[in-house]
Amino acid sequence: MEASSLPVALELVSGGGLGLSPEKRAVLWSSLLLLRRDYRFERVWFWGCIQGVRGAYYIAEGLGPDRAAPRSRLYSLNCVEWSLLPPVTKEMVTQAGRLKGRFQGDPSFEYEYTERNAEDAERLLEDGKEPMIKEEARVVATIEQIDKAVGIIPRGAFVKTPLGSVSENRNFEGLSLTEAKKLSSYFHFTEPVNLKNKTLLEKADLDPSTDFLDSLEHDVPQGSWTVQLEKGGAVVVLRSLLWLGLTFYHVPMTKQYGYVYFGTGEKNLDLPFML
């Protein structure tokens, strides 16, 4: 969610019992505005919070002119001091996917793999050391997984130029209430997968400048999203059952929207059995 509108945005998603204390909200809001100035980001988003056993990671994302370009990610343990996270790699995501259990809240904490593959065994023979992964790398990989799986935007909020860059749509005035209640009105803000498999006939009714992403209506498993009206029907709220703690909000007929994550950073692997 946009850092400049953080106090209001956090209030709109507080219906699920998630959020920050008024004191922490004020400190975080001021800190994010300074972060934008110091790092010269065009926009700063408050991504959310991963709760560990001994502490929490507060995550922010810095954006440049091309909104679809890789974002700079930073974390803080106290909402005041921020540190840049390293860029995500496929190896990080693979390694983090083999880890289970809660985060510790210590970026320097090192995990040992409970299961070794052939590559790990070969490395152990060469180096004589157990393969390890730092929690900082696990944080990066988890943010990437959540952004790809459940990071969403309303249809029409962004436009794609003929040159391929993505920017905010200045003509976007929000979805109507009827459209805002449909999963097809929301897109995954990541590289599309299903769109590439559509036939030319299916693409005929799509606008290439706005319909360049995958919609939520075909997410697997079906039923992994809940859509609710809150604040007296004034706000549409989507919650992910796959990554519990991810909440998206949109105020129909306005430009107010965003998502935030408050959780343990663990995927809900039991979801298929819950539906």
Coordinates of C-alpha atoms in Angstrom, one line a residue:
M1 CA 0.0 0.0 0.0
E2 CA 1.1 3.5 -0.8
A3 CA 3.2 5.0 2.1
S4 CA 1.7 8.5 1.8
S5 CA -1.8 7.2 2.6
L6 CA -0.6 4.6 5.2
P7 CA -2.7 5.7 8.2
V8 CA -6.0 5.7 6.3
A9 CA -5.1 2.5 4.4
L10 CA -4.3 0.5 7.5
E11 CA -7.6 1.6 9.0
L12 CA -9.4 0.3 6.0
V13 CA -7.9 -3.2 6.3
S14 CA -8.2 -3.4 10.1
G15 CA -11.5 -5.3 9.9
G16 CA -9.7 -8.7 10.1
G17 CA -8.0 -7.8 13.3
L18 CA -4.6 -7.2 11.7
G19 CA -2.6 -4.0 11.9
L20 CA -0.4 -1.8 14.0
S21 CA -0.8 0.3 17.1
P22 CA -1.5 4.1 16.6
E23 CA 2.0 4.9 17.9
K24 CA 3.7 2.4 15.5
R25 CA 1.6 3.7 12.6
A26 CA 2.8 7.2 13.2
V27 CA 6.5 6.2 13.5
L28 CA 6.3 4.0 10.4
W29 CA 4.5 6.7 8.3
S30 CA 7.2 9.3 9.1
S31 CA 10.0 6.8 8.5
L32 CA 8.7 5.7 5.1
L33 CA 8.5 9.3 3.9
L34 CA 12.1 9.8 4.9
L35 CA 13.0 6.5 3.2
R36 CA 11.5 7.8 -0.1
R37 CA 13.5 11.0 0.2
D38 CA 16.8 9.4 1.2
Y39 CA 16.8 6.6 -1.5
R40 CA 15.1 8.9 -4.1
F41 CA 12.4 6.4 -4.9
E42 CA 9.4 7.6 -7.0
R43 CA 7.0 5.7 -4.8
V44 CA 7.4 3.7 -1.6
W45 CA 4.9 0.9 -0.7
F46 CA 4.5 -0.5 2.8
W47 CA 4.5 -4.2 2.0
G48 CA 3.7 -5.5 5.4
C49 CA 5.1 -7.4 8.4
I50 CA 6.5 -10.9 8.8
Q51 CA 6.2 -11.9 12.4
G52 CA 9.0 -14.0 13.8
V53 CA 9.5 -15.8 17.1
R54 CA 11.8 -13.1 18.6
G55 CA 10.9 -10.1 16.5
A56 CA 9.2 -8.9 13.3
Y57 CA 10.4 -7.7 9.9
Y58 CA 8.7 -4.6 8.6
I59 CA 9.0 -4.6 4.8
A60 CA 8.9 -1.6 2.4
E61 CA 9.3 -1.6 -1.4
G62 CA 10.8 1.2 -3.5
L63 CA 9.6 1.8 -7.0
G64 CA 11.1 3.5 -10.0
P65 CA 9.5 4.9 -13.2
D66 CA 8.6 1.5 -14.6
R67 CA 6.3 0.0 -12.0
A68 CA 6.7 -3.6 -13.4
A69 CA 10.5 -3.4 -13.0
P70 CA 12.1 -5.3 -10.1
R71 CA 11.5 -3.4 -6.9
S72 CA 14.0 -2.4 -4.2
R73 CA 13.1 -4.1 -1.0
L74 CA 14.0 -3.0 2.5
Y75 CA 13.4 -4.3 6.0
S76 CA 13.3 -2.8 9.5
L77 CA 13.2 -4.3 12.9
N78 CA 12.0 -1.2 14.6
C79 CA 10.2 0.8 11.9
V80 CA 12.9 3.5 12.0
E81 CA 16.2 2.0 10.7
W82 CA 16.0 0.4 7.3
S83 CA 18.4 -2.0 5.5
L84 CA 18.3 -3.0 1.8
L85 CA 17.6 -6.7 1.1
P86 CA 19.6 -8.4 -1.6
P87 CA 18.0 -9.1 -5.0
V88 CA 16.1 -12.3 -5.2
T89 CA 17.5 -15.3 -7.1
K90 CA 16.0 -18.6 -8.2
E91 CA 18.4 -20.4 -5.8
M92 CA 17.1 -18.4 -2.9
V93 CA 13.5 -19.3 -3.7
T94 CA 14.4 -23.0 -4.1
Q95 CA 16.4 -23.1 -0.8
A96 CA 13.7 -21.2 1.1
G97 CA 11.0 -23.6 -0.2
R98 CA 12.7 -26.4 1.7
L99 CA 12.6 -24.7 5.0
K100 CA 9.8 -25.2 7.5
G101 CA 8.7 -23.5 10.7
R102 CA 8.6 -20.0 11.9
F103 CA 11.0 -17.1 11.2
Q104 CA 13.2 -16.2 14.1
G105 CA 13.3 -12.4 13.7
D106 CA 17.1 -12.4 13.4
P107 CA 18.5 -11.6 9.8
S108 CA 21.8 -13.3 10.6
F109 CA 20.2 -16.5 11.9
E110 CA 21.4 -19.5 9.8
Y111 CA 19.2 -22.5 9.0
E112 CA 20.4 -26.0 8.4
Y113 CA 18.6 -28.1 5.8
T114 CA 16.6 -31.0 7.3
E115 CA 16.7 -32.8 3.9
R116 CA 19.7 -32.8 1.6
N117 CA 19.6 -33.2 -2.2
A118 CA 22.4 -34.4 -4.4
E119 CA 23.8 -30.9 -4.8
D120 CA 23.9 -30.3 -1.1
A121 CA 25.7 -33.7 -0.5
E122 CA 28.3 -32.8 -3.2
R123 CA 28.9 -29.4 -1.6
L124 CA 29.3 -31.0 1.8
L125 CA 32.0 -33.3 0.4
E126 CA 33.8 -30.5 -1.3
D127 CA 33.7 -27.9 1.5
G128 CA 33.3 -30.1 4.6
K129 CA 30.6 -27.7 5.8
E130 CA 26.8 -28.2 6.2
P131 CA 24.9 -26.1 3.6
M132 CA 23.3 -23.1 5.3
I133 CA 20.9 -20.3 4.4
K134 CA 20.6 -17.1 6.3
E135 CA 17.2 -15.8 7.4
E136 CA 17.7 -12.6 5.4
A137 CA 17.7 -14.7 2.2
R138 CA 14.6 -16.6 3.4
V139 CA 12.8 -13.2 3.9
V140 CA 13.7 -12.1 0.4
A141 CA 12.4 -15.4 -1.1
T142 CA 9.2 -15.3 0.9
I143 CA 8.4 -11.7 -0.1
E144 CA 8.9 -12.7 -3.8
Q145 CA 6.6 -15.8 -3.4
I146 CA 3.8 -13.8 -1.8
D147 CA 4.1 -10.9 -4.4
K148 CA 3.9 -13.4 -7.3
A149 CA 1.1 -15.4 -5.8
V150 CA -1.2 -12.8 -4.2
G151 CA 0.1 -9.3 -4.9
I152 CA -2.8 -7.8 -6.8
I153 CA -4.1 -4.5 -8.4
P154 CA -7.5 -3.4 -9.7
R155 CA -8.2 -3.7 -13.5
G156 CA -7.2 -0.5 -15.2
A157 CA -5.1 0.9 -12.4
F158 CA -1.9 0.5 -14.5
V159 CA -1.3 0.8 -18.2
K160 CA 1.3 -0.7 -20.5
T161 CA 3.0 1.5 -23.0
P162 CA 3.9 0.3 -26.6
L163 CA 7.5 0.3 -25.4
G164 CA 6.7 -2.2 -22.7
S165 CA 7.0 -0.1 -19.6
V166 CA 4.2 0.0 -17.0
S167 CA 2.9 3.2 -15.2
E168 CA -0.1 4.4 -13.2
N169 CA -3.2 5.1 -15.3
R170 CA -4.0 8.7 -14.7
N171 CA -7.6 8.1 -16.0
F172 CA -8.3 5.4 -13.4
E173 CA -11.1 6.5 -11.2
G174 CA -11.8 3.2 -9.4
L175 CA -14.0 0.3 -10.1
S176 CA -17.8 0.4 -9.8
L177 CA -19.3 -1.4 -6.8
T178 CA -20.6 -4.2 -9.1
E179 CA -17.2 -4.7 -10.8
A180 CA -15.3 -4.4 -7.5
K181 CA -17.1 -7.5 -6.2
K182 CA -15.8 -9.7 -9.1
L183 CA -12.5 -11.6 -9.0
S184 CA -12.1 -11.0 -12.7
S185 CA -11.7 -7.2 -11.9
Y186 CA -8.4 -7.8 -10.2
F187 CA -5.0 -8.8 -11.7
H188 CA -1.8 -10.4 -10.4
F189 CA 0.9 -7.7 -10.5
T190 CA 3.5 -10.0 -11.9
E191 CA 4.6 -11.6 -15.1
P192 CA 1.5 -13.2 -16.7
V193 CA 1.3 -17.0 -17.2
N194 CA -2.3 -17.8 -18.1
L195 CA -2.6 -14.8 -20.5
K196 CA 0.1 -16.3 -22.8
N197 CA -2.0 -19.5 -23.2
K198 CA -5.2 -17.8 -24.3
T199 CA -6.3 -18.2 -27.9
L200 CA -6.6 -15.2 -30.3
L201 CA -10.4 -15.4 -30.0
E202 CA -10.1 -15.1 -26.2
K203 CA -7.8 -12.1 -26.5
A204 CA -10.1 -10.4 -29.0
D205 CA -12.1 -8.6 -26.3
L206 CA -9.0 -7.6 -24.2
D207 CA -7.5 -4.2 -24.2
P208 CA -3.7 -4.7 -24.5
S209 CA -2.9 -1.5 -22.6
T210 CA -4.8 -2.6 -19.5
D211 CA -5.5 -6.4 -19.8
F212 CA -1.8 -7.4 -19.9
L213 CA -1.9 -9.4 -16.6
D214 CA -3.5 -12.6 -15.3
S215 CA -6.9 -12.1 -13.5
L216 CA -7.8 -13.8 -10.2
E217 CA -10.8 -15.7 -11.5
H218 CA -8.7 -18.6 -12.7
D219 CA -6.5 -19.0 -9.6
V220 CA -5.9 -22.5 -8.4
P221 CA -7.3 -23.8 -6.1
Q222 CA -10.7 -22.2 -6.7
G223 CA -12.0 -20.5 -3.5
S224 CA -8.6 -19.3 -2.4
W225 CA -9.9 -15.7 -2.2
T226 CA -12.7 -14.2 -0.1
V227 CA -14.5 -11.1 -1.2
Q228 CA -16.3 -9.0 1.5
L229 CA -17.9 -5.6 1.9
E230 CA -16.7 -3.7 5.0
K231 CA -17.1 -0.3 6.6
G232 CA -20.8 -0.3 5.8
G233 CA -20.3 -1.5 2.3
A234 CA -18.0 1.3 1.4
V235 CA -14.9 -0.8 1.1
V236 CA -14.3 -4.1 -0.9
V237 CA -11.8 -6.3 0.9
L238 CA -10.1 -9.4 -0.6
R239 CA -8.3 -11.9 1.6
S240 CA -6.1 -14.7 0.5
L241 CA -6.6 -18.1 2.1
L242 CA -3.4 -19.4 0.4
W243 CA -1.1 -16.8 2.2
L244 CA -3.1 -16.1 5.4
G245 CA -2.6 -12.5 6.4
L246 CA -2.6 -11.0 2.9
T247 CA -5.4 -8.3 2.7
F248 CA -6.3 -6.2 -0.3
Y249 CA -8.7 -3.2 -0.2
H250 CA -10.4 -1.0 -2.7
V251 CA -12.8 1.9 -2.2
P252 CA -15.1 1.8 -5.3
M253 CA -15.2 4.8 -7.5
T254 CA -12.0 6.2 -6.0
K255 CA -8.2 5.6 -6.6
Q256 CA -7.8 4.2 -3.1
Y257 CA -6.5 0.6 -3.2
G258 CA -3.6 -1.5 -2.0
Y259 CA -2.6 -4.7 -0.2
V260 CA -0.7 -5.5 2.9
Y261 CA 0.6 -8.7 4.6
F262 CA 0.6 -9.4 8.3
G263 CA 1.5 -13.0 8.9
T264 CA 4.2 -15.6 9.8
G265 CA 5.5 -16.0 6.2
E266 CA 4.2 -19.5 6.0
K267 CA 2.1 -20.8 3.1
N268 CA -1.2 -22.5 3.9
L269 CA -0.5 -25.9 2.5
D270 CA -3.7 -27.3 4.0
L271 CA -5.9 -25.1 1.8
P272 CA -7.0 -27.8 -0.7
F273 CA -8.3 -29.9 2.2
M274 CA -10.2 -26.9 3.7
L275 CA -12.2 -26.1 0.5

